[in-house]
Tab-separated table of C-alpha atoms and ligand atoms in Angstrom:
chain	number	residue	atom	x	y	z
A	1	MET	CA	68.182	53.811	116.874
A	2	ASP	CA	66.407	50.990	115.001
A	3	TYR	CA	67.779	51.125	111.468
A	4	THR	CA	65.343	48.448	110.318
A	5	ARG	CA	62.406	50.885	110.462
A	6	LEU	CA	62.936	52.451	107.057
A	7	SER	CA	59.761	54.531	107.296
A	8	ASP	CA	61.089	56.323	110.389
A	9	ALA	CA	61.308	60.010	109.515
A	10	ASN	CA	63.923	60.538	112.245
A	11	ILE	CA	66.334	58.221	110.437
A	12	ILE	CA	65.505	59.628	107.004
A	13	THR	CA	66.027	63.159	108.348
A	14	GLN	CA	69.328	62.269	109.994
A	15	LYS	CA	70.634	60.700	106.804
A	16	TYR	CA	69.596	63.722	104.743
A	17	MET	CA	71.176	66.227	107.117
A	18	ASP	CA	74.405	64.235	107.287
A	19	SER	CA	74.553	64.030	103.504
A	20	ILE	CA	74.922	67.818	103.248
A	21	LEU	CA	78.588	68.837	103.385
A	22	ILE	CA	80.194	72.240	103.936
A	23	GLU	CA	83.062	73.803	101.980
A	24	ALA	CA	85.613	76.138	103.623
A	25	ARG	CA	86.330	79.787	102.750
A	26	TYR	CA	89.132	81.007	105.001
A	27	ILE	CA	90.697	83.839	103.020
A	28	ASP	CA	89.264	87.267	103.961
A	29	SER	CA	87.077	85.613	106.644
A	30	VAL	CA	86.796	86.874	110.237
A	31	ALA	CA	85.478	85.435	113.513
A	32	ALA	CA	81.685	85.440	113.273
A	33	ASP	CA	79.032	87.170	115.387
A	34	LEU	CA	76.082	84.950	116.440
A	35	THR	CA	73.690	87.759	117.367
A	36	THR	CA	70.244	87.036	115.945
A	37	GLU	CA	67.165	89.158	115.335
A	38	PHE	CA	63.893	87.259	115.561
A	39	LEU	CA	60.359	88.675	115.747
A	40	GLY	CA	61.739	92.092	116.598
A	41	GLU	CA	63.968	90.933	119.459
A	42	THR	CA	67.721	90.410	119.695
A	43	PHE	CA	69.013	87.039	120.892
A	44	ALA	CA	72.545	85.775	121.563
A	45	MET	CA	72.349	83.079	118.877
A	46	PRO	CA	69.983	81.441	116.382
A	47	VAL	CA	69.573	78.372	118.576
A	48	MET	CA	66.312	77.765	120.432
A	49	THR	CA	64.937	75.283	122.932
A	50	PRO	CA	62.224	72.800	121.864
A	51	ALA	CA	58.515	72.954	122.729
A	52	PHE	CA	58.685	70.156	125.277
A	53	SER	CA	56.077	68.946	127.745
A	54	HIS	CA	55.696	66.391	130.526
A	55	LEU	CA	59.247	66.424	131.859
A	56	GLY	CA	59.634	65.338	135.451
A	57	GLN	CA	62.206	66.237	138.070
A	58	TYR	CA	65.614	64.739	137.484
A	59	ASN	CA	67.979	63.387	140.129
A	60	GLY	CA	65.721	64.657	142.907
A	61	ARG	CA	66.218	68.316	141.945
A	62	GLU	CA	63.547	70.812	142.943
A	63	GLN	CA	62.487	72.172	139.552
A	64	ASN	CA	61.242	69.984	136.752
A	65	GLY	CA	63.004	69.665	133.405
A	66	LEU	CA	60.775	72.247	131.713
A	67	GLU	CA	61.649	74.876	134.295
A	68	GLU	CA	65.331	73.931	134.249
A	69	TYR	CA	65.765	74.262	130.494
A	70	SER	CA	63.788	77.523	130.541
A	71	LEU	CA	66.273	78.911	133.068
A	72	ALA	CA	69.112	77.781	130.792
A	73	ALA	CA	67.478	79.570	127.836
A	74	LYS	CA	67.267	82.760	129.885
A	75	GLU	CA	70.925	82.477	130.924
A	76	CYS	CA	71.956	81.965	127.304
A	77	ASN	CA	69.638	84.745	126.053
A	78	ILE	CA	67.967	82.547	123.476
A	79	LEU	CA	64.298	82.101	122.607
A	80	ASN	CA	62.585	79.467	124.759
A	81	PHE	CA	59.661	77.205	123.830
A	82	CYS	CA	57.248	75.048	125.786
A	83	GLY	CA	54.480	72.661	124.733
A	84	MET	CA	51.384	70.968	126.153
A	85	MET	CA	50.692	71.931	129.743
A	86	GLU	CA	48.125	73.449	132.063
A	87	ASN	CA	48.270	77.147	132.964
A	88	GLU	CA	49.737	76.430	136.386
A	89	GLN	CA	52.841	74.904	134.781
A	90	PHE	CA	53.108	77.753	132.286
A	91	ALA	CA	53.071	80.237	135.167
A	92	LYS	CA	56.194	78.549	136.563
A	93	ILE	CA	57.934	78.741	133.211
A	94	ALA	CA	56.982	82.405	132.805
A	95	ALA	CA	58.404	83.018	136.290
A	96	THR	CA	61.860	81.907	135.103
A	97	GLY	CA	62.021	85.142	133.095
A	98	ALA	CA	62.883	83.308	129.859
A	99	LYS	CA	61.414	84.818	126.693
A	100	THR	CA	59.027	81.960	125.982
A	101	VAL	CA	56.748	80.879	123.149
A	102	ARG	CA	53.849	78.786	124.433
A	103	ILE	CA	52.751	76.193	121.884
A	104	VAL	CA	49.254	74.977	122.742
A	105	LYS	CA	47.746	71.742	121.476
A	106	PRO	CA	45.071	71.578	118.752
A	107	TYR	CA	42.530	70.737	121.464
A	108	ALA	CA	38.997	69.790	120.403
A	109	ASP	CA	37.911	72.148	123.175
A	110	GLN	CA	38.388	75.539	121.520
A	111	GLY	CA	37.612	77.218	124.815
A	112	LYS	CA	40.717	75.565	126.232
A	113	VAL	CA	42.819	76.789	123.308
A	114	ARG	CA	41.581	80.336	123.830
A	115	ASP	CA	42.036	80.184	127.583
A	116	GLN	CA	45.633	78.962	127.257
A	117	LEU	CA	46.521	81.558	124.632
A	118	GLN	CA	45.050	84.386	126.695
A	119	TYR	CA	46.652	83.118	129.883
A	120	ALA	CA	50.041	83.012	128.185
A	121	GLU	CA	49.682	86.575	126.941
A	122	ALA	CA	48.668	87.834	130.392
A	123	ALA	CA	51.592	85.942	131.980
A	124	GLY	CA	54.086	87.679	129.698
A	125	ALA	CA	54.729	85.117	126.950
A	126	PHE	CA	56.914	86.320	124.095
A	127	ALA	CA	54.645	84.609	121.549
A	128	VAL	CA	52.033	81.865	121.356
A	129	GLY	CA	51.226	79.176	118.820
A	130	MET	CA	49.927	75.711	118.057
A	131	ASP	CA	51.421	72.398	116.873
A	132	ILE	CA	49.248	71.507	113.900
A	133	ASP	CA	51.116	68.232	113.374
A	134	HIS	CA	49.501	66.603	116.397
A	135	ILE	CA	45.884	66.558	115.240
A	136	PHE	CA	45.519	63.054	113.851
A	137	GLY	CA	46.027	59.581	115.238
A	138	GLU	CA	45.478	56.180	113.656
A	139	ASN	CA	41.876	56.102	114.909
A	140	GLY	CA	41.009	59.549	113.573
A	141	TYR	CA	41.730	62.465	115.869
A	142	ASP	CA	44.431	61.879	118.442
A	143	VAL	CA	43.893	61.801	122.186
A	144	VAL	CA	46.934	63.148	124.062
A	145	VAL	CA	47.119	62.464	127.797
A	146	GLY	CA	43.322	62.163	127.863
A	147	GLU	CA	42.714	65.354	125.845
A	148	GLU	CA	40.961	65.111	122.483
A	149	MET	CA	42.462	66.903	119.495
A	150	THR	CA	40.530	68.091	116.454
A	151	ALA	CA	40.911	69.406	112.877
A	152	GLN	CA	42.163	72.978	112.625
A	153	THR	CA	40.744	75.029	109.769
A	154	SER	CA	42.288	78.204	108.422
A	155	ASP	CA	39.399	80.123	109.994
A	156	MET	CA	40.059	78.600	113.418
A	157	LEU	CA	43.744	79.450	113.207
A	158	ARG	CA	42.932	82.983	112.045
A	159	SER	CA	40.633	83.413	115.051
A	160	TYR	CA	43.547	82.486	117.356
A	161	VAL	CA	45.819	84.950	115.584
A	162	GLU	CA	43.168	87.638	116.093
A	163	LEU	CA	42.699	86.733	119.751
A	164	THR	CA	46.194	87.799	120.746
A	165	LYS	CA	48.479	90.779	120.247
A	166	LEU	CA	51.457	88.397	120.383
A	167	PRO	CA	53.024	86.833	117.295
A	168	PHE	CA	51.386	83.492	116.491
A	169	VAL	CA	53.730	80.602	115.673
A	170	VAL	CA	52.465	77.607	113.695
A	171	LYS	CA	54.525	74.531	114.564
A	172	GLY	CA	54.584	71.505	112.313
A	173	VAL	CA	54.592	73.064	108.848
A	174	LEU	CA	56.007	70.581	106.354
A	175	SER	CA	54.763	71.821	102.969
A	176	VAL	CA	54.542	74.954	100.866
A	177	SER	CA	50.762	74.503	100.982
A	178	ASP	CA	50.586	74.879	104.784
A	179	ALA	CA	53.244	77.604	104.769
A	180	LEU	CA	51.145	79.722	102.408
A	181	LYS	CA	48.060	79.167	104.581
A	182	CYS	CA	50.073	80.353	107.582
A	183	ALA	CA	50.903	83.531	105.669
A	184	GLU	CA	47.219	84.022	104.814
A	185	ILE	CA	46.036	83.688	108.405
A	186	GLY	CA	48.627	86.178	109.642
A	187	ALA	CA	51.109	83.922	111.461
A	188	GLY	CA	54.254	85.631	112.723
A	189	ALA	CA	56.456	82.572	112.370
A	190	ILE	CA	56.413	78.895	111.484
A	191	ILE	CA	58.370	75.908	112.712
A	192	VAL	CA	59.234	73.533	109.894
A	193	SER	CA	59.041	70.180	111.639
A	194	HIS	CA	57.721	66.626	111.581
A	195	HIS	CA	57.513	66.545	115.392
A	196	HIS	CA	60.194	63.868	115.818
A	197	GLY	CA	58.777	61.618	113.150
A	198	ARG	CA	55.003	61.615	113.670
A	199	LEU	CA	54.492	61.151	109.916
A	200	PRO	CA	56.063	58.026	108.357
A	201	TYR	CA	58.370	58.925	105.469
A	202	ALA	CA	58.056	62.604	106.370
A	203	VAL	CA	60.206	64.780	104.161
A	204	PRO	CA	63.212	66.051	106.156
A	205	PRO	CA	62.478	69.634	107.267
A	206	MET	CA	65.720	70.808	105.643
A	207	MET	CA	64.740	69.216	102.337
A	208	VAL	CA	61.443	71.104	102.076
A	209	LEU	CA	62.804	74.290	103.683
A	210	PRO	CA	64.198	75.981	100.540
A	211	GLU	CA	60.795	75.715	98.794
A	212	ILE	CA	59.037	77.087	101.866
A	213	LYS	CA	61.541	79.935	102.162
A	214	LYS	CA	60.937	80.854	98.525
A	215	ALA	CA	57.150	80.723	98.914
A	216	LEU	CA	57.265	83.002	101.982
A	217	GLN	CA	59.761	85.472	100.508
A	218	GLY	CA	58.815	89.050	101.380
A	219	LYS	CA	55.927	88.028	103.660
A	220	GLY	CA	57.780	88.840	106.874
A	221	ILE	CA	57.299	85.431	108.496
A	222	GLY	CA	60.033	84.011	110.717
A	223	ILE	CA	61.158	80.468	109.938
A	224	ILE	CA	62.488	78.011	112.521
A	225	VAL	CA	63.488	74.421	111.846
A	226	ASP	CA	63.540	71.506	114.257
A	227	CYS	CA	63.941	67.700	114.233
A	228	GLY	CA	67.299	66.081	114.796
A	229	ILE	CA	69.160	69.347	115.506
A	230	ALA	CA	72.071	68.380	117.740
A	231	SER	CA	75.066	70.475	116.741
A	232	GLY	CA	76.282	73.798	115.397
A	233	ALA	CA	76.690	72.146	112.000
A	234	ASP	CA	72.995	71.211	112.005
A	235	VAL	CA	72.005	74.782	112.873
A	236	PHE	CA	74.344	76.145	110.196
A	237	LYS	CA	72.794	73.924	107.502
A	238	ALA	CA	69.270	74.917	108.583
A	239	ILE	CA	70.090	78.610	108.306
A	240	ALA	CA	71.938	78.157	105.016
A	241	LEU	CA	68.826	76.478	103.611
A	242	GLY	CA	66.513	79.305	104.612
A	243	ALA	CA	65.747	79.214	108.335
A	244	ASP	CA	66.220	82.159	110.677
A	245	ALA	CA	67.013	79.799	113.553
A	246	ALA	CA	66.894	76.144	114.589
A	247	ALA	CA	65.615	74.446	117.730
A	248	VAL	CA	67.408	71.584	119.425
A	249	GLY	CA	65.241	68.712	120.653
A	250	ARG	CA	65.939	65.393	122.311
A	251	SER	CA	69.640	66.099	121.806
A	252	MET	CA	69.582	68.289	124.918
A	253	LEU	CA	67.923	65.685	127.151
A	254	PRO	CA	71.043	63.859	128.427
A	255	ALA	CA	72.591	67.173	129.539
A	256	LEU	CA	69.280	68.224	131.110
A	257	GLU	CA	68.824	65.002	133.021
A	258	GLN	CA	72.407	64.886	134.206
A	259	ASP	CA	73.188	68.497	135.125
A	260	GLY	CA	69.961	70.506	134.841
A	261	VAL	CA	70.305	74.219	134.145
A	262	THR	CA	74.102	74.231	133.838
A	263	GLY	CA	74.039	71.069	131.720
A	264	VAL	CA	71.664	72.624	129.184
A	265	GLN	CA	73.592	75.917	129.238
A	266	ASP	CA	76.832	74.094	128.455
A	267	PHE	CA	75.139	72.075	125.735
A	268	LEU	CA	73.584	75.147	124.088
A	269	ARG	CA	76.827	77.126	124.306
A	270	GLY	CA	78.664	74.200	122.725
A	271	VAL	CA	76.202	74.248	119.827
A	272	GLY	CA	76.804	78.000	119.528
A	273	ARG	CA	80.599	77.605	119.577
A	274	GLU	CA	80.500	75.071	116.762
A	275	LEU	CA	78.144	77.294	114.786
A	276	ARG	CA	80.498	80.276	115.202
A	277	TYR	CA	83.472	78.169	114.128
A	278	ILE	CA	81.692	76.965	110.993
A	279	MET	CA	80.430	80.457	110.119
A	280	SER	CA	83.928	81.880	110.560
A	281	SER	CA	85.412	79.098	108.433
A	282	THR	CA	82.913	79.613	105.627
A	283	GLY	CA	83.142	83.386	105.306
A	284	PHE	CA	79.905	84.393	107.021
A	285	ASP	CA	80.521	86.971	109.731
A	286	GLN	CA	76.803	87.474	110.530
A	287	VAL	CA	73.929	85.006	110.901
A	288	SER	CA	71.875	86.992	108.400
A	289	ALA	CA	74.631	86.594	105.795
A	290	ILE	CA	74.650	82.770	105.753
A	291	ASP	CA	73.588	81.248	102.438
A	292	SER	CA	73.589	77.838	100.763
A	293	SER	CA	76.468	78.505	98.352
A	294	VAL	CA	78.871	76.637	100.688
A	295	LEU	CA	76.733	73.496	100.869
A	296	HIS	CA	77.319	70.358	98.817
A	297	PHE	CA	74.510	67.844	98.428
A	298	THR	CA	75.769	64.288	98.202
A	299	LEU	CA	72.467	62.371	98.104
A	300	ALA	CA	70.924	61.870	94.680
A	301	ASN	CA	67.355	63.217	94.631
B	401	FMN	C1	59.304	64.700	125.781
B	401	FMN	C2	58.808	65.476	124.592
B	401	FMN	C3	57.674	66.261	124.717
B	401	FMN	C4	57.219	67.006	123.627
B	401	FMN	N1	56.098	67.771	123.774
B	401	FMN	C5	55.688	68.557	122.753
B	401	FMN	C6	54.544	69.396	122.899
B	401	FMN	O1	53.868	69.390	123.912
B	401	FMN	N2	54.235	70.213	121.866
B	401	FMN	C7	54.961	70.230	120.697
B	401	FMN	O2	54.647	70.996	119.809
B	401	FMN	N3	56.030	69.427	120.517
B	401	FMN	C8	56.407	68.589	121.518
B	401	FMN	N4	57.494	67.778	121.338
B	401	FMN	C9	58.212	67.801	120.043
B	401	FMN	C10	59.379	68.776	120.072
B	401	FMN	O3	58.933	70.089	120.289
B	401	FMN	C11	60.174	68.767	118.760
B	401	FMN	O4	59.360	69.108	117.672
B	401	FMN	C12	60.843	67.434	118.451
B	401	FMN	O5	61.313	66.795	119.629
B	401	FMN	C13	62.007	67.681	117.497
B	401	FMN	O6	62.659	66.493	117.163
B	401	FMN	P1	64.045	66.005	117.844
B	401	FMN	O7	63.726	65.630	119.236
B	401	FMN	O8	64.440	64.847	116.990
B	401	FMN	O9	65.013	67.152	117.746
B	401	FMN	C14	57.930	66.982	122.399
B	401	FMN	C15	59.059	66.170	122.286
B	401	FMN	C16	59.491	65.409	123.347
B	401	FMN	C17	60.728	64.546	123.182
């Protein structure tokens, strides 16, 4: 990590997360249950995989990284995500049997957006969505692997929500303003994220999360957090601050590259074990019971 790049949101986020400390509450506490309800489904824990794309095959193994981590998500019974890809690749991920959310790009070609959303639904996706934080580049609209992106209006997003019977997940929400727009267009869930630091000086997702949680109170929208999530402690803090679940990201890549499906399974289960230990040690026997009263904030705002 280059600590000289002070505008790097990854570093700012890491520092913020690490500045939040956890107090212990042992008396009357019991070993915690990690079972998680999300969008009407029951999962083994509130840990999710990231919406990744463009992973190759590692160490000469047959399946690529996207397929391998999807298999690990299925084995662990957690919600799986995938990102930018053509339908052919999504078909292979769907074939793993993992409950998967397909996050499509904010393509300038709206026909492509619609085609990918409809394909995902037909192929058995658990949910679909879009990463709204990958619209702009320094020359205007970004071009990602040769594909042009474009502005996404509330009306465009609403039309995608209406196109599918599946829950629609907006990824890349980093303000109350966007969170409220997601509620208005009928999104089923949001991912509070800065997409591993696309925006310089981006507010850490966990810093803006409590405001977003408050703004969405009673609206029935699921909230996931990502960026820098690497441990059970990180997941615990995200949930305590208002998320329903957290997604790991680049933290799972070494395990994926090295040992594929079993590597990611072990990594995810390790995150779950630490989460259970912290929940048990702080008096929360259920994921839904976790709150921020055990957190101590050591950074001056
Ligand atoms: C190799 C790679 C590919 C990614 N592809 C996508 C993508 O296609 N769509 C998307 O929404 N996010 C994509 N992301 C972003 C992740 O979903 C996630 O938001 C981010 O990695 C979280 O930050 P972290 O890695 O620090 O945990 C990608 C990230 C990486 C490292």
